Amino acid sequence: MKQVLPSFQSFEPENRLSVLRLEIDYQLMTLYDAILAENNEMMNQSKALLDEYRQELLSLQE
């Protein structure tokens, strides 16, 4: 997995935006499942990742 992540980061900004939106959608689904399961640990992990993705999204849109 660690080998795959740098390749995503080397995309051109418009390509990275598409991948980032998919990652955000996936994390939102994960967060929803965690909320339904009342799994606080999974909720916190998803929220942390969503915050990272949000920050990256904002930096790419500037």
Coordinates of N, CA and C in Angstrom, one line a residue:
M1 N 0.8 -1.2 0.0 CA 0.0 0.0 0.0 C 0.9 1.3 0.0
K2 N 2.0 1.2 0.7 CA 2.8 2.4 0.8 C 3.4 2.7 -0.6
Q3 N 3.6 1.7 -1.4 CA 4.1 2.0 -2.7 C 3.1 2.6 -3.7
V4 N 1.8 2.4 -3.4 CA 0.8 3.0 -4.2 C 0.5 4.4 -3.9
L5 N 0.6 4.8 -2.6 CA 0.3 6.2 -2.2 C 1.1 7.2 -2.9
P6 N 2.5 7.1 -3.0 CA 3.2 8.1 -3.7 C 2.8 8.3 -5.2
S7 N 2.4 7.2 -5.8 CA 1.9 7.4 -7.2 C 0.7 8.2 -7.3
F8 N -0.2 8.1 -6.3 CA -1.4 9.0 -6.3 C -1.0 10.5 -6.2
Q9 N 0.0 10.7 -5.4 CA 0.4 12.1 -5.1 C 1.2 12.7 -6.3
S10 N 1.6 11.9 -7.2 CA 2.4 12.4 -8.3 C 1.4 12.8 -9.5
F11 N 0.1 12.5 -9.4 CA -0.8 12.9 -10.4 C -0.8 14.4 -10.6
E12 N -1.2 14.8 -11.7 CA -1.5 16.2 -12.0 C -2.7 16.6 -11.1
P13 N -2.8 17.9 -10.7 CA -3.8 18.3 -9.8 C -5.2 17.9 -10.2
E14 N -5.6 18.0 -11.5 CA -7.0 17.7 -11.9 C -7.2 16.2 -11.7
N15 N -6.2 15.3 -12.0 CA -6.4 13.9 -11.8 C -6.4 13.6 -10.3
R16 N -5.6 14.2 -9.5 CA -5.6 14.0 -8.0 C -7.0 14.4 -7.4
L17 N -7.6 15.5 -8.0 CA -8.9 15.9 -7.5 C -9.9 14.8 -7.7
S18 N -9.9 14.1 -8.8 CA -10.9 13.0 -9.0 C -10.7 11.9 -8.0
V19 N -9.4 11.5 -7.8 CA -9.1 10.4 -6.9 C -9.5 10.9 -5.5
L20 N -9.2 12.1 -5.1 CA -9.5 12.6 -3.8 C -11.0 12.6 -3.5
R21 N -11.8 12.9 -4.5 CA -13.2 12.9 -4.3 C -13.7 11.5 -4.1
L22 N -13.1 10.5 -4.8 CA -13.5 9.1 -4.6 C -13.1 8.7 -3.1
E23 N -11.9 9.1 -2.7 CA -11.5 8.8 -1.3 C -12.4 9.4 -0.3
I24 N -12.8 10.6 -0.5 CA -13.8 11.3 0.4 C -15.1 10.6 0.4
D25 N -15.6 10.2 -0.7 CA -16.9 9.4 -0.8 C -16.8 8.1 0.0
Y26 N -15.7 7.4 -0.2 CA -15.5 6.2 0.5 C -15.4 6.4 2.0
Q27 N -14.7 7.4 2.5 CA -14.6 7.7 3.9 C -15.9 8.1 4.5
L28 N -16.8 8.8 3.7 CA -18.1 9.2 4.2 C -19.0 7.9 4.4
M29 N -18.8 6.9 3.4 CA -19.6 5.7 3.6 C -19.1 4.9 4.8
T30 N -17.8 4.9 5.1 CA -17.2 4.3 6.2 C -17.6 5.0 7.5
L31 N -17.7 6.3 7.5 CA -18.2 7.0 8.7 C -19.6 6.7 8.9
Y32 N -20.4 6.6 7.9 CA -21.8 6.3 8.1 C -22.0 4.9 8.7
D33 N -21.2 3.9 8.2 CA -21.3 2.6 8.8 C -20.9 2.6 10.2
A34 N -19.9 3.4 10.5 CA -19.4 3.5 11.9 C -20.4 4.1 12.8
I35 N -21.1 5.1 12.3 CA -22.2 5.7 13.1 C -23.3 4.7 13.4
L36 N -23.7 4.0 12.4 CA -24.8 3.0 12.5 C -24.3 1.9 13.5
A37 N -23.1 1.5 13.5 CA -22.5 0.5 14.4 C -22.2 1.0 15.7
E38 N -22.3 2.3 15.9 CA -21.9 3.0 17.1 C -20.4 2.7 17.5
N39 N -19.5 2.6 16.5 CA -18.1 2.3 16.7 C -17.3 3.6 16.8
N40 N -17.0 4.1 18.0 CA -16.4 5.4 18.2 C -15.0 5.4 17.6
E41 N -14.3 4.3 17.7 CA -12.9 4.3 17.2 C -12.9 4.5 15.6
M42 N -13.8 3.7 14.9 CA -13.9 3.9 13.5 C -14.3 5.3 13.1
M43 N -15.3 5.8 13.9 CA -15.7 7.2 13.6 C -14.6 8.2 13.7
N44 N -13.8 8.1 14.7 CA -12.7 9.0 14.9 C -11.6 8.9 13.8
Q45 N -11.4 7.6 13.4 CA -10.4 7.4 12.3 C -11.0 8.0 11.0
S46 N -12.2 7.8 10.7 CA -12.8 8.3 9.5 C -12.8 9.9 9.5
K47 N -13.2 10.4 10.6 CA -13.2 11.9 10.7 C -11.8 12.5 10.5
A48 N -10.8 11.8 11.1 CA -9.4 12.3 10.9 C -9.0 12.2 9.4
L49 N -9.3 11.1 8.8 CA -9.0 11.0 7.3 C -9.7 12.0 6.5
L50 N -11.0 12.2 6.8 CA -11.8 13.2 6.1 C -11.2 14.6 6.3
D51 N -10.7 14.9 7.5 CA -10.1 16.2 7.7 C -8.8 16.4 6.9
E52 N -8.0 15.3 6.8 CA -6.8 15.4 5.9 C -7.2 15.6 4.5
Y53 N -8.2 14.8 4.0 CA -8.6 15.0 2.6 C -9.2 16.3 2.3
R54 N -9.9 16.9 3.3 CA -10.5 18.2 3.1 C -9.4 19.3 3.0
Q55 N -8.4 19.2 3.8 CA -7.3 20.1 3.7 C -6.5 20.0 2.4
E56 N -6.3 18.7 1.9 CA -5.7 18.5 0.6 C -6.6 19.1 -0.5
L57 N -7.9 18.8 -0.4 CA -8.8 19.3 -1.4 C -8.7 20.9 -1.5
L58 N -8.7 21.5 -0.4 CA -8.7 23.0 -0.4 C -7.4 23.5 -1.0
S59 N -6.3 22.8 -0.7 CA -5.0 23.2 -1.2 C -4.9 23.0 -2.7
L60 N -5.5 22.0 -3.2 CA -5.5 21.7 -4.7 C -6.4 22.7 -5.4
Q61 N -7.4 23.2 -4.8 CA -8.4 24.0 -5.5 C -7.9 25.5 -5.5
E62 N -6.9 25.8 -4.8 CA -6.4 27.2 -4.8 C -5.6 27.5 -6.1

